[in-house]
Tab-separated table of C-alpha atoms in Angstrom:
chain	number	residue	atom	x	y	z
A	1	MET	CA	-27.802	-4.792	24.184
A	2	MET	CA	-25.013	-6.294	26.274
A	3	LEU	CA	-21.383	-7.114	25.549
A	4	CYS	CA	-21.687	-10.152	27.798
A	5	ALA	CA	-24.268	-11.826	25.596
A	6	ALA	CA	-21.732	-14.464	24.472
A	7	GLY	CA	-20.331	-15.033	27.976
A	8	ALA	CA	-18.686	-13.373	30.954
A	9	LEU	CA	-16.739	-10.206	30.406
A	10	TYR	CA	-13.624	-9.131	32.220
A	11	GLY	CA	-14.020	-7.211	35.452
A	12	ARG	CA	-11.811	-4.508	36.775
A	13	GLN	CA	-10.155	-6.477	39.563
A	14	GLY	CA	-6.533	-7.478	39.165
A	15	VAL	CA	-5.875	-4.998	36.386
A	16	GLY	CA	-2.165	-4.791	37.056
A	17	ARG	CA	-1.550	-8.488	36.415
A	18	GLY	CA	-4.527	-9.284	34.221
A	19	LEU	CA	-8.251	-8.870	34.558
A	20	ARG	CA	-10.201	-11.584	36.350
A	21	ARG	CA	-13.265	-12.879	34.582
A	22	LEU	CA	-16.465	-11.617	36.161
A	23	PRO	CA	-20.050	-11.815	34.936
A	24	VAL	CA	-20.314	-8.137	34.112
A	25	GLN	CA	-23.233	-6.553	32.334
A	26	LEU	CA	-22.689	-3.175	30.731
A	27	SER	CA	-25.406	-0.612	30.473
A	28	ARG	CA	-26.742	0.471	27.097
A	29	LYS	CA	-24.834	3.726	27.516
A	30	ALA	CA	-21.551	1.933	28.216
A	31	VAL	CA	-22.020	-0.351	25.234
A	32	SER	CA	-22.732	2.653	23.060
A	33	SER	CA	-19.488	4.275	24.129
A	34	VAL	CA	-17.544	1.179	23.041
A	35	GLN	CA	-19.361	0.850	19.740
A	36	SER	CA	-18.857	4.463	18.676
A	37	THR	CA	-15.094	4.147	18.280
A	38	GLY	CA	-15.252	4.651	14.539
A	39	GLY	CA	-14.981	7.957	12.776
A	40	GLY	CA	-18.242	8.510	11.020
A	41	GLY	CA	-21.711	7.894	12.416
A	42	GLY	CA	-21.675	4.090	12.163
A	43	SER	CA	-23.301	4.037	8.748
A	44	ARG	CA	-22.916	0.550	7.332
A	45	ALA	CA	-23.621	1.774	3.817
A	46	VAL	CA	-20.823	4.329	4.012
A	47	GLY	CA	-18.492	1.700	5.442
A	48	LEU	CA	-19.198	-0.731	2.616
A	49	TRP	CA	-18.769	2.041	0.053
A	50	LEU	CA	-15.361	3.019	1.442
A	51	ALA	CA	-14.317	-0.634	1.650
A	52	GLY	CA	-15.143	-0.977	-2.046
A	53	CYS	CA	-13.214	2.188	-2.880
A	54	SER	CA	-10.170	0.968	-0.962
A	55	GLY	CA	-10.370	-2.300	-2.898
A	56	MET	CA	-10.400	-0.360	-6.156
A	57	VAL	CA	-7.335	1.602	-5.042
A	58	ALA	CA	-5.604	-1.708	-4.280
A	59	GLY	CA	-6.502	-2.831	-7.790
A	60	ALA	CA	-4.946	0.329	-9.196
A	61	VAL	CA	-1.713	-0.414	-7.320
A	62	LEU	CA	-1.603	-3.925	-8.769
A	63	LEU	CA	-2.448	-2.742	-12.273
A	64	GLY	CA	0.142	0.027	-12.060
A	65	GLY	CA	2.798	-2.483	-11.047
A	66	VAL	CA	2.019	-4.716	-14.018
A	67	THR	CA	2.040	-1.672	-16.309
A	68	ARG	CA	5.524	-0.773	-15.131
A	69	LEU	CA	6.852	-4.327	-15.254
A	70	THR	CA	5.641	-4.778	-18.849
A	71	GLU	CA	7.272	-1.459	-19.828
A	72	SER	CA	3.901	-0.061	-20.872
A	73	GLY	CA	3.777	3.100	-18.782
A	74	LEU	CA	5.337	5.415	-21.390
A	75	SER	CA	3.149	4.311	-24.296
A	76	MET	CA	0.669	7.189	-23.882
A	77	VAL	CA	2.740	10.312	-24.430
A	78	ASP	CA	0.207	12.906	-23.278
A	79	TRP	CA	-2.521	13.300	-20.680
A	80	ARG	CA	-6.044	14.466	-21.524
A	81	LEU	CA	-8.761	13.981	-18.944
A	82	LEU	CA	-11.655	13.258	-21.314
A	83	LYS	CA	-10.071	12.531	-24.677
A	84	ASP	CA	-7.917	9.785	-23.204
A	85	MET	CA	-11.047	7.836	-22.316
A	86	ARG	CA	-11.507	6.776	-25.935
A	87	PRO	CA	-8.615	4.773	-27.406
A	88	PRO	CA	-7.853	4.956	-31.146
A	89	SER	CA	-10.637	3.264	-33.088
A	90	SER	CA	-9.397	3.211	-36.671
A	91	GLU	CA	-6.194	1.974	-38.248
A	92	ALA	CA	-5.301	5.548	-39.188
A	93	GLU	CA	-5.710	6.738	-35.586
A	94	TRP	CA	-3.602	3.864	-34.317
A	95	GLN	CA	-0.869	4.602	-36.822
A	96	SER	CA	-0.891	8.281	-35.883
A	97	GLU	CA	-0.553	7.413	-32.189
A	98	PHE	CA	2.247	4.996	-32.980
A	99	GLU	CA	4.128	7.625	-34.986
A	100	ARG	CA	3.923	10.015	-32.035
A	101	TYR	CA	5.311	7.337	-29.749
A	102	LYS	CA	8.234	6.812	-32.115
A	103	THR	CA	9.418	10.383	-31.511
A	104	PHE	CA	10.177	9.635	-27.849
A	105	PRO	CA	13.338	7.997	-26.465
A	106	GLU	CA	11.754	4.743	-25.294
A	107	PHE	CA	10.980	3.633	-28.833
A	108	ALA	CA	14.480	4.336	-30.124
A	109	ILE	CA	16.302	2.779	-27.170
A	110	VAL	CA	14.013	0.009	-25.900
A	111	HIS	CA	11.264	-0.798	-28.425
A	112	SER	CA	12.845	-0.046	-31.779
A	113	ASP	CA	11.699	-3.443	-33.088
A	114	PHE	CA	8.036	-2.809	-32.236
A	115	GLN	CA	5.332	-3.192	-34.831
A	116	LEU	CA	1.874	-1.685	-34.543
A	117	HIS	CA	0.425	-4.751	-32.829
A	118	ASP	CA	3.193	-4.592	-30.205
A	119	PHE	CA	2.411	-0.945	-29.564
A	120	LYS	CA	-1.286	-1.693	-29.156
A	121	ARG	CA	-0.489	-4.189	-26.421
A	122	ILE	CA	1.441	-1.749	-24.239
A	123	PHE	CA	-0.930	1.118	-25.088
A	124	TYR	CA	-3.960	-0.804	-23.842
A	125	MET	CA	-2.143	-1.679	-20.631
A	126	GLU	CA	-1.465	1.971	-19.811
A	127	TRP	CA	-4.931	2.971	-21.010
A	128	ALA	CA	-6.532	0.412	-18.675
A	129	HIS	CA	-4.516	1.797	-15.766
A	130	ARG	CA	-5.658	5.341	-16.487
A	131	MET	CA	-9.280	4.328	-16.988
A	132	TRP	CA	-9.250	2.402	-13.733
A	133	GLY	CA	-8.147	5.586	-11.973
A	134	ARG	CA	-11.054	7.487	-13.510
A	135	MET	CA	-13.434	4.733	-12.414
A	136	ILE	CA	-12.187	5.131	-8.850
A	137	GLY	CA	-12.992	8.832	-9.108
A	138	LEU	CA	-16.548	8.108	-10.220
A	139	ALA	CA	-16.981	5.392	-7.589
A	140	TYR	CA	-15.901	7.833	-4.883
A	141	PHE	CA	-17.275	11.243	-5.832
A	142	LEU	CA	-20.775	10.245	-7.012
A	143	PRO	CA	-21.694	8.286	-3.847
A	144	LEU	CA	-19.989	10.969	-1.752
A	145	ALA	CA	-22.390	13.554	-3.128
A	146	TYR	CA	-25.333	11.260	-2.378
A	147	PHE	CA	-24.259	10.457	1.174
A	148	LEU	CA	-23.627	14.127	1.901
A	149	SER	CA	-27.049	15.098	0.591
A	150	LYS	CA	-28.710	12.454	2.786
A	151	GLY	CA	-26.736	13.455	5.866
A	152	HIS	CA	-25.097	10.047	6.254
A	153	ILE	CA	-21.659	11.616	6.685
A	154	PRO	CA	-21.344	13.711	9.862
A	155	ARG	CA	-19.591	17.042	9.867
A	156	ALA	CA	-16.800	15.555	11.954
A	157	ASP	CA	-15.802	13.482	8.918
A	158	TYR	CA	-15.844	16.310	6.378
A	159	ARG	CA	-12.139	16.951	6.822
A	160	ARG	CA	-11.330	13.291	6.328
A	161	HIS	CA	-13.233	13.154	3.061
A	162	ALA	CA	-11.621	16.398	1.962
A	163	VAL	CA	-8.254	14.668	2.376
A	164	PHE	CA	-9.478	11.643	0.405
A	165	SER	CA	-10.725	13.943	-2.368
A	166	ALA	CA	-7.425	15.825	-2.525
A	167	LEU	CA	-5.421	12.594	-2.637
A	168	LEU	CA	-7.620	11.148	-5.361
A	169	LEU	CA	-7.515	14.252	-7.549
A	170	GLY	CA	-3.815	14.782	-6.909
A	171	GLN	CA	-3.007	11.189	-7.797
A	172	GLY	CA	-4.060	11.657	-11.409
A	173	ALA	CA	-2.053	14.841	-11.833
A	174	TYR	CA	0.949	13.365	-10.044
A	175	GLY	CA	0.776	10.263	-12.223
A	176	TRP	CA	1.254	12.378	-15.334
A	177	TYR	CA	4.027	14.309	-13.568
A	178	MET	CA	5.725	10.945	-13.028
A	179	VAL	CA	5.236	9.777	-16.632
A	180	LYS	CA	6.683	13.029	-18.010
A	181	SER	CA	10.003	12.249	-16.330
A	182	GLY	CA	10.270	9.093	-18.436
A	183	LEU	CA	9.579	10.879	-21.713
A	184	GLN	CA	12.788	12.894	-21.464
A	185	PRO	CA	16.092	11.680	-22.962
A	186	PRO	CA	18.019	9.702	-20.335
A	187	GLU	CA	20.942	11.517	-18.777
A	188	PRO	CA	23.577	9.075	-17.504
A	189	ASP	CA	26.199	10.338	-15.116
A	190	PRO	CA	29.516	9.233	-16.640
A	191	GLN	CA	31.494	10.316	-13.593
A	192	THR	CA	29.599	8.353	-10.967
A	193	GLY	CA	27.665	5.818	-12.972
A	194	GLY	CA	24.516	6.779	-11.098
A	195	GLY	CA	22.485	7.435	-14.223
A	196	THR	CA	20.997	5.122	-16.799
A	197	ALA	CA	20.972	4.804	-20.553
A	198	VAL	CA	17.414	3.402	-20.500
A	199	PRO	CA	14.406	5.755	-20.391
A	200	ARG	CA	12.516	5.271	-17.147
A	201	VAL	CA	10.454	7.416	-14.839
A	202	SER	CA	12.142	9.131	-11.910
A	203	GLN	CA	12.378	6.792	-8.942
A	204	TYR	CA	11.539	9.756	-6.692
A	205	ARG	CA	8.304	10.421	-8.567
A	206	LEU	CA	7.486	6.712	-8.726
A	207	ALA	CA	7.807	6.440	-4.944
A	208	GLY	CA	5.651	9.541	-4.524
A	209	HIS	CA	2.971	8.131	-6.814
A	210	LEU	CA	2.925	4.824	-4.942
A	211	GLY	CA	3.020	6.592	-1.580
A	212	LEU	CA	-0.070	8.658	-2.393
A	213	ALA	CA	-1.907	5.483	-3.414
A	214	PHE	CA	-0.920	3.733	-0.176
A	215	LEU	CA	-2.041	6.710	1.917
A	216	LEU	CA	-5.384	6.898	0.130
A	217	TYR	CA	-5.896	3.163	0.494
A	218	SER	CA	-4.948	3.185	4.185
A	219	GLY	CA	-7.281	6.067	4.992
A	220	MET	CA	-10.253	4.514	3.225
A	221	PHE	CA	-9.563	1.047	4.621
A	222	TRP	CA	-9.210	2.305	8.193
A	223	THR	CA	-12.366	4.409	7.965
A	224	SER	CA	-14.355	1.501	6.556
A	225	MET	CA	-13.225	-0.710	9.437
A	226	SER	CA	-14.219	1.976	11.929
A	227	LEU	CA	-17.723	2.081	10.468
A	228	LEU	CA	-18.227	-1.655	9.989
A	229	LYS	CA	-16.460	-2.976	13.099
A	230	SER	CA	-16.891	-0.608	16.022
A	231	ASP	CA	-17.017	-3.114	18.891
A	232	VAL	CA	-14.981	-6.017	20.178
A	233	GLN	CA	-16.353	-9.190	21.770
A	234	LEU	CA	-14.546	-10.306	24.897
A	235	THR	CA	-15.115	-14.021	25.287
A	236	PRO	CA	-14.260	-16.332	28.208
A	237	GLY	CA	-10.867	-17.976	28.174
A	238	GLY	CA	-8.764	-17.029	31.132
A	239	ARG	CA	-7.031	-13.871	32.202
A	240	PRO	CA	-5.786	-11.496	29.496
A	241	ALA	CA	-2.228	-10.289	30.101
A	242	VAL	CA	-3.196	-6.639	30.114
A	243	ARG	CA	0.304	-5.559	31.049
A	244	PHE	CA	1.547	-6.596	27.596
A	245	LEU	CA	-1.098	-4.756	25.597
A	246	PRO	CA	0.774	-1.405	25.477
A	247	GLN	CA	3.875	-3.145	24.134
A	248	LEU	CA	1.766	-5.076	21.627
A	249	ARG	CA	0.113	-1.899	20.383
A	250	ALA	CA	3.480	-0.122	20.129
A	251	LEU	CA	5.001	-2.965	18.100
A	252	THR	CA	1.944	-3.010	15.854
A	253	HIS	CA	2.305	0.725	15.179
A	254	LEU	CA	5.966	0.133	14.354
A	255	SER	CA	4.933	-2.689	12.013
A	256	LYS	CA	2.656	-0.315	10.097
A	257	LEU	CA	5.454	2.199	9.715
A	258	LEU	CA	7.940	-0.447	8.594
A	259	ALA	CA	5.494	-2.004	6.123
A	260	PHE	CA	4.892	1.398	4.528
A	261	THR	CA	8.589	2.339	4.497
A	262	THR	CA	9.594	-1.002	2.983
A	263	ALA	CA	7.006	-0.564	0.235
A	264	MET	CA	8.379	2.895	-0.569
A	265	SER	CA	11.874	1.416	-0.627
A	266	GLY	CA	10.557	-1.124	-3.117
A	267	ALA	CA	9.473	1.726	-5.373
A	268	PHE	CA	13.090	2.911	-5.526
A	269	VAL	CA	14.188	-0.647	-6.288
A	270	ALA	CA	11.671	-0.777	-9.134
A	271	GLY	CA	12.541	2.670	-10.430
A	272	LEU	CA	16.240	1.808	-10.681
A	273	ASP	CA	15.755	-1.810	-11.804
A	274	ALA	CA	17.805	-2.664	-8.742
A	275	GLY	CA	16.249	-6.117	-8.525
A	276	LEU	CA	18.210	-7.213	-11.585
A	277	ILE	CA	21.578	-7.041	-9.815
A	278	TYR	CA	23.026	-9.143	-6.971
A	279	ASN	CA	20.512	-11.943	-7.461
A	280	SER	CA	21.581	-13.972	-4.435
A	281	PHE	CA	20.411	-14.125	-0.838
A	282	PRO	CA	21.265	-13.524	1.963
A	283	LYS	CA	24.671	-12.281	0.801
A	284	MET	CA	25.169	-10.054	-2.213
A	285	ALA	CA	27.771	-11.816	-4.380
A	286	GLY	CA	29.554	-13.036	-1.270
A	287	HIS	CA	29.376	-9.678	0.537
A	288	TRP	CA	27.105	-8.615	3.349
A	289	VAL	CA	27.634	-5.012	2.220
A	290	PRO	CA	28.814	-4.732	-1.418
A	291	PRO	CA	31.827	-2.492	-2.050
A	292	GLU	CA	29.862	-0.394	-4.595
A	293	ALA	CA	27.279	0.622	-1.991
A	294	PHE	CA	28.765	4.086	-1.408
A	295	GLN	CA	30.297	4.982	-4.756
A	296	LEU	CA	28.184	8.100	-5.419
A	297	SER	CA	29.025	11.556	-4.173
A	298	PRO	CA	27.655	13.197	-2.111
A	299	ARG	CA	27.095	10.078	-0.060
A	300	TRP	CA	23.391	10.666	0.630
A	301	ARG	CA	22.662	10.076	-3.058
A	302	ASN	CA	23.506	6.417	-2.603
A	303	LEU	CA	20.349	5.955	-0.532
A	304	PHE	CA	18.120	6.890	-3.468
A	305	GLU	CA	20.178	6.704	-6.663
A	306	ASN	CA	22.679	3.869	-6.265
A	307	PRO	CA	20.947	0.582	-7.229
A	308	VAL	CA	23.346	-1.409	-5.038
A	309	LEU	CA	22.596	0.437	-1.792
A	310	VAL	CA	18.920	0.786	-2.692
A	311	GLN	CA	18.626	-2.994	-2.971
A	312	PHE	CA	20.645	-3.477	0.215
A	313	ASP	CA	18.354	-1.087	2.110
A	314	HIS	CA	15.279	-2.886	0.814
A	315	ARG	CA	16.669	-6.215	2.013
A	316	VAL	CA	17.376	-4.799	5.468
A	317	LEU	CA	13.952	-3.158	5.709
A	318	GLY	CA	12.220	-6.336	4.565
A	319	VAL	CA	13.965	-8.517	7.139
A	320	THR	CA	13.414	-5.874	9.847
A	321	THR	CA	9.698	-5.719	9.029
A	322	PHE	CA	9.456	-9.513	9.196
A	323	SER	CA	11.340	-9.625	12.515
A	324	THR	CA	9.175	-6.917	14.064
A	325	ILE	CA	5.948	-8.627	13.037
A	326	ALA	CA	7.318	-11.945	14.293
A	327	GLY	CA	7.824	-10.141	17.606
A	328	VAL	CA	4.194	-9.014	17.512
A	329	TRP	CA	3.070	-12.581	16.903
A	330	ILE	CA	5.215	-13.999	19.720
A	331	LEU	CA	4.164	-11.302	22.181
A	332	ALA	CA	0.512	-11.931	21.342
A	333	THR	CA	0.888	-15.511	22.552
A	334	PHE	CA	1.395	-14.123	26.073
A	335	CYS	CA	-1.910	-12.245	25.852
A	336	ARG	CA	-5.267	-13.955	25.956
A	337	LEU	CA	-6.792	-11.936	23.166
A	338	PRO	CA	-10.331	-11.961	21.757
A	339	PRO	CA	-10.773	-14.247	18.724
A	340	ARG	CA	-10.897	-11.451	16.159
A	341	VAL	CA	-7.676	-9.926	17.490
A	342	ASN	CA	-6.037	-13.344	17.388
A	343	ARG	CA	-7.108	-13.820	13.789
A	344	ALA	CA	-5.625	-10.459	12.845
A	345	THR	CA	-2.339	-11.362	14.556
A	346	HIS	CA	-2.063	-14.701	12.771
A	347	ALA	CA	-3.017	-13.129	9.444
A	348	LEU	CA	-0.335	-10.461	9.795
A	349	PHE	CA	2.395	-12.990	10.508
A	350	ALA	CA	1.263	-15.275	7.682
A	351	VAL	CA	1.163	-12.438	5.154
A	352	VAL	CA	4.576	-11.012	6.060
A	353	SER	CA	6.100	-14.521	5.938
A	354	LEU	CA	4.711	-15.000	2.452
A	355	GLN	CA	5.851	-11.515	1.463
A	356	LEU	CA	9.442	-12.124	2.531
A	357	SER	CA	9.460	-15.450	0.697
A	358	MET	CA	8.121	-13.852	-2.490
A	359	GLY	CA	10.716	-11.085	-2.268
A	360	VAL	CA	13.599	-13.531	-2.036
A	361	ALA	CA	12.146	-15.701	-4.808
A	362	ALA	CA	11.645	-12.687	-7.100
A	363	LEU	CA	15.252	-11.642	-6.510
A	364	VAL	CA	16.936	-14.985	-7.152
A	365	HIS	CA	14.773	-15.653	-10.231
A	366	TYR	CA	15.598	-12.281	-11.818
A	367	VAL	CA	12.226	-10.624	-11.176
A	368	PRO	CA	9.653	-12.506	-13.281
A	369	ILE	CA	6.628	-10.304	-13.939
A	370	TRP	CA	4.064	-12.473	-12.182
A	371	LEU	CA	6.185	-12.879	-9.057
A	372	ALA	CA	7.166	-9.213	-8.908
A	373	SER	CA	3.486	-8.254	-9.240
A	374	ALA	CA	2.546	-10.651	-6.449
A	375	HIS	CA	5.326	-9.190	-4.292
A	376	GLN	CA	4.020	-5.661	-4.783
A	377	CYS	CA	0.521	-6.838	-3.947
A	378	GLY	CA	1.946	-8.529	-0.870
A	379	SER	CA	3.300	-5.222	0.406
A	380	LEU	CA	-0.218	-3.803	0.412
A	381	LEU	CA	-1.592	-6.942	2.069
A	382	THR	CA	1.044	-6.666	4.796
A	383	LEU	CA	0.096	-3.063	5.464
A	384	SER	CA	-3.593	-4.033	5.423
A	385	ALA	CA	-3.091	-6.780	8.004
A	386	ALA	CA	-1.100	-4.384	10.217
A	387	LEU	CA	-3.903	-1.820	9.958
A	388	TRP	CA	-6.475	-4.483	10.814
A	389	LEU	CA	-4.570	-5.597	13.905
A	390	SER	CA	-3.983	-1.994	14.982
A	391	HIS	CA	-7.687	-1.288	14.654
A	392	GLU	CA	-8.664	-4.371	16.672
A	393	LEU	CA	-6.221	-3.452	19.435
A	394	LYS	CA	-7.626	0.062	19.539
A	395	LEU	CA	-11.134	-1.336	20.021
A	396	LEU	CA	-9.864	-3.739	22.680
A	397	LYS	CA	-8.214	-0.923	24.609
A	398	LYS	CA	-11.404	1.120	24.590
A	399	ALA	CA	-13.529	-1.874	25.587
A	400	LEU	CA	-11.301	-2.641	28.575
A	401	ARG	CA	-11.311	1.032	29.587
A	402	THR	CA	-15.117	1.031	29.502
A	403	ILE	CA	-15.315	-2.105	31.659
A	404	ARG	CA	-12.969	-0.644	34.268
A	405	LYS	CA	-15.240	2.332	34.672
């Protein structure tokens, strides 16, 4: 087994200004040290399983966004782990469920014109979201038990899977905690105008629910990459600008942080329906900073409870994320990177460009459901591409370190 099978590798000479290509052959031991960068025994089966689980979590994020955008999330007014798995089956059961829904504020304020068939539509949307979450639990915990019994998961990864288990179990409980906030009568703040007369879940709890999903997805996705792609192929093509790799890795880490933060900011936008105001870009009704941005007191509340400043912050974070990733893409052009790293760089820039475009389009078109759903999905794709590039750069760093030795 040799890393140079596809061509010459990079030697250790001229490290300060770029490594010169030399026909280097690594020993089996050296190759093994490069390939074992992942966190979990290199089991392909485990890697594929976690990749599938991360895909299911991504599906839950998309389905949850559609559930919120269609105002379906408050249709199921209680949470029962097993009983919820069977929807009403008879007309009498449906009518009983509908009568219960009528006792909560959303019906009186938002859906007072609903008939039973309208209620069924939003009920099935929320039911599908909950059932999908339970399916993720089965898809994770049953194979986990099998892999543990067969010894495919090393002890070093027990803590990681304990975190995944806690996040997955906590997500269901936290989801109901979020829904409960929307079942209470709305409490507008007449003094500051920071409240709302429409029943909706707490934007704080919505951001927490989305944040837990993003963390679970990121952990599973990263671990699957570590198990499925634990080496990097250095192909001929000139001298890599090694001196820029630390800056490239630092900017990529910053891109991950910004992608996550922007997505959480989007949850506050969604929770406050902040996308339905100031539907112009780049200025907000002729202002770079609207005069209502700091109308709440104390002033910190504006960051999380004032729809005007919440939208402004999301705009700034979105443009900052795009600019940072554009910097990653430009800097990468000064580095002769392996093909897979190049593909990750191009994918990240393409995805964030599309994401910014979808965000602006959703804003100026008053947040159509399909475009808003695509925009939320785009936030996860942006984070995924940043994770992919970060992982490839980590492998590249370790490969170069092995060659130098």
